[in-house]
Tab-separated table of C-alpha atoms in Angstrom:
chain	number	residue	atom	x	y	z
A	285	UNK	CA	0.000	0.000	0.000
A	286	UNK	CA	1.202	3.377	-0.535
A	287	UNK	CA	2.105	5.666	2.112
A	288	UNK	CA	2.722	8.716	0.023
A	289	UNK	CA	0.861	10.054	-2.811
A	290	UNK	CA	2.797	9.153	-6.299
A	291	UNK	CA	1.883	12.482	-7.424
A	292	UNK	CA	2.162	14.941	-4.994
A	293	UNK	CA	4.211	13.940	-2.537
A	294	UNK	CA	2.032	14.336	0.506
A	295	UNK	CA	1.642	11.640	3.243
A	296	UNK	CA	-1.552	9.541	2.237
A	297	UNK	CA	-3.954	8.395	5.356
A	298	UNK	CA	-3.781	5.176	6.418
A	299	UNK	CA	-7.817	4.801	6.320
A	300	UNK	CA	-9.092	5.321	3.260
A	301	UNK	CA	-12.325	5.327	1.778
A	302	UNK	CA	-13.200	3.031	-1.194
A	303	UNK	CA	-13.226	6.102	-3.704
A	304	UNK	CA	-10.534	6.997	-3.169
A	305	UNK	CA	-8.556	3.702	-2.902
A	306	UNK	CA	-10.496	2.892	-6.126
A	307	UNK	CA	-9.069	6.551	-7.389
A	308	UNK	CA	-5.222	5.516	-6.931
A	309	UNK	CA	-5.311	2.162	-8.286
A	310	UNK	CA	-6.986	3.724	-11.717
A	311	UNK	CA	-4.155	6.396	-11.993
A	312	UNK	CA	-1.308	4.324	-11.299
A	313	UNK	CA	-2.554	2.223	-14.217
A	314	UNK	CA	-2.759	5.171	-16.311
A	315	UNK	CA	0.743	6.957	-14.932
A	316	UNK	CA	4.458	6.746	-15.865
A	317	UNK	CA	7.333	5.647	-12.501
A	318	UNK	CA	9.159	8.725	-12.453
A	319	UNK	CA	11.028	8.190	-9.199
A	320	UNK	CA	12.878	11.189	-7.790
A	321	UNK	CA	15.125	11.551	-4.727
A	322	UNK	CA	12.377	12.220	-2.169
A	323	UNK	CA	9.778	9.566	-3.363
A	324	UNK	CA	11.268	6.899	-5.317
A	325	UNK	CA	7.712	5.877	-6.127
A	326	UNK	CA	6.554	9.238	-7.933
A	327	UNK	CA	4.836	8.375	-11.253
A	328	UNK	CA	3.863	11.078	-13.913
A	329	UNK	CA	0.614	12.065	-15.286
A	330	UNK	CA	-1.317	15.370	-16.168
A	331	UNK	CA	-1.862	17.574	-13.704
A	332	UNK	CA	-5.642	18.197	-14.839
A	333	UNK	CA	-5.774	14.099	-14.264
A	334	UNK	CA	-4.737	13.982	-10.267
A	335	UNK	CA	-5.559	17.174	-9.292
A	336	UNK	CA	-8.864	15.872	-7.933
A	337	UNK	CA	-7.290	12.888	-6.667
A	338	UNK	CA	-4.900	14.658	-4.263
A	339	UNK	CA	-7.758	16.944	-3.158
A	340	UNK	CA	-9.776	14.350	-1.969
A	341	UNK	CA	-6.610	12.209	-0.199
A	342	UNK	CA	-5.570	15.971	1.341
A	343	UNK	CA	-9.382	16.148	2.671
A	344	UNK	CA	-9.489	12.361	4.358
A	345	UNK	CA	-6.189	12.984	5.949
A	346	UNK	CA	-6.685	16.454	7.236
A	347	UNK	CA	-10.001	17.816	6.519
A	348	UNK	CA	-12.158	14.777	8.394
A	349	UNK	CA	-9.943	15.521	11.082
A	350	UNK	CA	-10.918	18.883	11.618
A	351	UNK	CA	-14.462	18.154	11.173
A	352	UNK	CA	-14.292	15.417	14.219
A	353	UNK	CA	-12.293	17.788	16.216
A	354	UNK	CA	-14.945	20.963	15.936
A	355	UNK	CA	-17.780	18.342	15.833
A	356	UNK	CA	-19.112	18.891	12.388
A	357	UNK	CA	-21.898	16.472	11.817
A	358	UNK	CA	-19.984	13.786	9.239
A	359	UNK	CA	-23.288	12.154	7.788
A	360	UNK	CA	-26.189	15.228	7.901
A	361	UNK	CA	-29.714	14.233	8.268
A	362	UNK	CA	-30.602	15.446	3.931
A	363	UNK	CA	-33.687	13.997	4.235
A	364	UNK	CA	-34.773	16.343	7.499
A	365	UNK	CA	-33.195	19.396	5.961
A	366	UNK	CA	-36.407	20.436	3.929
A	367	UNK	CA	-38.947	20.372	6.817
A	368	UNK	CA	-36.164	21.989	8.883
A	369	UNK	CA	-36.107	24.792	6.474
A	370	UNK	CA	-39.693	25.130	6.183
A	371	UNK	CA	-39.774	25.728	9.489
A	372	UNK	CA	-37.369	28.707	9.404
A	373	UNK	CA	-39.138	30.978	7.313
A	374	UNK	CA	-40.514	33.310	9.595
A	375	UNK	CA	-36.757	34.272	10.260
A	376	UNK	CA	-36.182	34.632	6.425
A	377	UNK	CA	-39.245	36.697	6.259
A	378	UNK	CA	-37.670	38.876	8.923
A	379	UNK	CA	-34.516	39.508	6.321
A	380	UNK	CA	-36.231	39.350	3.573
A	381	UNK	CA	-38.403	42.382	5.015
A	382	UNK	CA	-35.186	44.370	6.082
A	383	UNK	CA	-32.637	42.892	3.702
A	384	UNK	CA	-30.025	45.176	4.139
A	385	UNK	CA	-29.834	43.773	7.953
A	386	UNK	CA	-28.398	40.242	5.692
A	387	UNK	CA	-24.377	41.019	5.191
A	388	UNK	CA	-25.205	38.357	2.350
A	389	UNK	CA	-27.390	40.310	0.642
A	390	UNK	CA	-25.343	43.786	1.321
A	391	UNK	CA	-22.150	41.495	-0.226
A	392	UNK	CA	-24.401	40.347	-3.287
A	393	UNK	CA	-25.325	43.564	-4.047
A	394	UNK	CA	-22.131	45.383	-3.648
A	395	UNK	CA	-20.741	43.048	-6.036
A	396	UNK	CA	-23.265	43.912	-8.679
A	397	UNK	CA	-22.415	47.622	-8.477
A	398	UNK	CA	-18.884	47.231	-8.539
A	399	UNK	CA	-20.415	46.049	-12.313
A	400	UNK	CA	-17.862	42.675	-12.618
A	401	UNK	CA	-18.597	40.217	-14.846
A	402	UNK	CA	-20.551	37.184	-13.343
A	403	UNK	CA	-17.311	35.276	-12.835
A	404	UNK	CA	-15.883	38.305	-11.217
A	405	UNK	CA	-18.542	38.365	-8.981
A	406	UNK	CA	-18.299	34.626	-8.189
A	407	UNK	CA	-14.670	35.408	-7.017
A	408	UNK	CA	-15.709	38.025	-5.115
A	409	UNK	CA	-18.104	36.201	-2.705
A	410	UNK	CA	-16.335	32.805	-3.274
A	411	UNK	CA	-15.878	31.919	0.565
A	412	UNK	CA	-18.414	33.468	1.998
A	413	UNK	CA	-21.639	31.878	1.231
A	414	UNK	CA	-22.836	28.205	0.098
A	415	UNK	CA	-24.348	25.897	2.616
A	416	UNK	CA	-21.545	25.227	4.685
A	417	UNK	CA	-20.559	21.414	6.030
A	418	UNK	CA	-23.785	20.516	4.388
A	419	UNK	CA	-21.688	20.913	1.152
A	420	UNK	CA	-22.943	20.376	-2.220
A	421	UNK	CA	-25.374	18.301	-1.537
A	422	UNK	CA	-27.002	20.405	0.707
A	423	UNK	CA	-26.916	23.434	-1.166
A	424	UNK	CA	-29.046	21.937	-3.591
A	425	UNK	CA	-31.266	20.570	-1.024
A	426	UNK	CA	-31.761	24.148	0.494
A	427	UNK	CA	-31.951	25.612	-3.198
A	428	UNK	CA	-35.131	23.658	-4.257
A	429	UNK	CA	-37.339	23.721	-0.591
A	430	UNK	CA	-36.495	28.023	-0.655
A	431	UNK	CA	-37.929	28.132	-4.111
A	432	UNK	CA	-40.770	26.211	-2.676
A	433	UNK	CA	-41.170	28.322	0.306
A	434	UNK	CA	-40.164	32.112	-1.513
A	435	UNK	CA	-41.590	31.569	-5.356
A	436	UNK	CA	-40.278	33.899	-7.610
A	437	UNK	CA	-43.569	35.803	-7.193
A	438	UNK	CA	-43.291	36.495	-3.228
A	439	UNK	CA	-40.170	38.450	-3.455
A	440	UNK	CA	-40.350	42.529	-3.116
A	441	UNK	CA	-40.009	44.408	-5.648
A	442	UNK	CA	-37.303	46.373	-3.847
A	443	UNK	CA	-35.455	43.273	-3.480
A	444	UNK	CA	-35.223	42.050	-7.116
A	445	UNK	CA	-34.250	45.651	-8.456
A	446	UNK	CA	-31.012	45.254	-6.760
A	447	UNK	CA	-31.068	41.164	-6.295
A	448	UNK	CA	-32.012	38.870	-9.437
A	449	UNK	CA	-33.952	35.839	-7.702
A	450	UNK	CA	-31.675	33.286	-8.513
A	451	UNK	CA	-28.836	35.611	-6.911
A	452	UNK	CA	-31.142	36.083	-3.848
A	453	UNK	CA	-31.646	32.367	-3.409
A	454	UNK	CA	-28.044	31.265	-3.876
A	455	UNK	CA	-26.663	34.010	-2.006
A	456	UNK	CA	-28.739	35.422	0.230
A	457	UNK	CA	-31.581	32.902	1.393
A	458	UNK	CA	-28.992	29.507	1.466
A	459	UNK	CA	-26.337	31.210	3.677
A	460	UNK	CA	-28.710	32.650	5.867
A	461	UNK	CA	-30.685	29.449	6.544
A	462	UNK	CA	-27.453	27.461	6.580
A	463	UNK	CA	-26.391	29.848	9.459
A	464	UNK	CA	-30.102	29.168	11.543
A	465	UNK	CA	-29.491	25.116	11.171
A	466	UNK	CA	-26.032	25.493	12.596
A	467	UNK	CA	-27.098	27.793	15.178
A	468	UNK	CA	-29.723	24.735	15.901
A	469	UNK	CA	-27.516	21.998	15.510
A	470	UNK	CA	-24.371	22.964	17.485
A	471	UNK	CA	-26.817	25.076	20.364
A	472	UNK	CA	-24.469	28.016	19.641
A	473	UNK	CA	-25.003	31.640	18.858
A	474	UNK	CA	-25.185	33.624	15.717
A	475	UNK	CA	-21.913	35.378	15.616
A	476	UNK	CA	-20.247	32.033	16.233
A	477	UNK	CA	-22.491	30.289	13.600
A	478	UNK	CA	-21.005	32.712	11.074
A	479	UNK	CA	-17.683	31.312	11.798
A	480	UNK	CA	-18.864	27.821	11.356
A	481	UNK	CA	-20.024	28.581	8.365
A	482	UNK	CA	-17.111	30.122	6.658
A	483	UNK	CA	-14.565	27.259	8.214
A	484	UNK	CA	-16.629	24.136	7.377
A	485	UNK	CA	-17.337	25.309	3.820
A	486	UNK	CA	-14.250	23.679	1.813
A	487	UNK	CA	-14.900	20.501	4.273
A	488	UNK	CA	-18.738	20.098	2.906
A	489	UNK	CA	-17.891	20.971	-0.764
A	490	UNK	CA	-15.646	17.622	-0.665
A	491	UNK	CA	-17.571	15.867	1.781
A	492	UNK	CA	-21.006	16.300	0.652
A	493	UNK	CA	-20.113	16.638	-3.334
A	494	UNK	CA	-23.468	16.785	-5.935
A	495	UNK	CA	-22.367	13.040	-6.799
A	496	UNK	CA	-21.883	12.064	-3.164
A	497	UNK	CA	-24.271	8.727	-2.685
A	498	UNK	CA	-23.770	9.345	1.123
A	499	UNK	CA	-20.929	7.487	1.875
């Protein structure tokens, strides 16, 4: 078994899931041995092909870690998460009725007068939103039960002349609700919610991906 990754050199952990077992074995196949100095076992392929790879080694050894240390739920209840964000909307009424109280929204729409491009806007509140250690997977979750619960139609006008609705959804109504269920599931308040939510986000993206089956 391999104790350090062929292509980037880091150690790899000594539990590993099937994935990404599964992962190494197909790239080795597909790679070139060549050894240098520090890891006689370094093989060669593109970076575009392992990039993903080492990502998701560099998340079981370090990022699961993390997550068991500041108690980050590993395996979220999905199939509770709509009902549970039913349930908070009359505190997304409350923002949506003073929206500039929502940094998200004041962030959203900054970005959209600084007139960027929609990638430049992406950049610019890259970090700061999505759904948290709920990843992904949650996101999506959370995207489809607040288009349920705030139709297109329900929105203020005053909102949607600064805010499209998409951009209000995605950036506005996910992080905020992904706040209130953290705020519910760790008993802890707001302001320290907030920083859950920023330092989980890179460990939901890879734990809870759009493809994740739940393992």
């Amino acid at each position: 078994m391999h104790k350090v990754c062929p292509f980037c050199g880091e150690e790899l952990p000594d539990l590993r899931s099937g994935s990404l077992e599964a992962k190494l074995e197909q790239l080795i196949e597909e790679a070139e041995l060549d050894p240098t100095p520090e890891n006689p076992h370094a093989m060669l392929l593109p970076f575009t092909r392992f990039i993903s790879f080492c990502a998701q080694h560099l998340h079981e050894e370090k990022g699961l870690e993390t997550a068991r240390r500041e108690g980050w739920p590993l395996e979220p209840d999905f199939d509770a998460l709509p009902q549970r964000v039913r349930n908070l909307k009359p505190e997304l009424e409350a923002i949506l009725e003073d929206p500039d109280s929502s940094t998200f929204f004041v962030l959203a729409k900054n970005s959209r007068k600084s007139g960027g491009s929609g990638v430049l806007r992406t950049f610019q509140t890259f970090g700061k939103q999505g759904a948290a250690y709920y990843g992904q997977k949650g996101f999506a979750v959370l995207a489809d039960t607040l288009r349920a619960v705030f139709p297109q139609g329900s929105i203020p006008h005053g909102i949607t002349a600064s805010l499209d609705y998409w951009g209000l959804v995605e950036e506005v109504l996910i992080p905020e609700a992904a706040i209130l269920l953290i705020m519910q599931d760790k008993n802890v308040s707001e302001e320290k919610a907030r920083e859950i939510h920023e330092d989980s986000r890179s460990f939901g993206v890879m734990q809870h991906s759009v493809d994740d089956e739940g393992h």
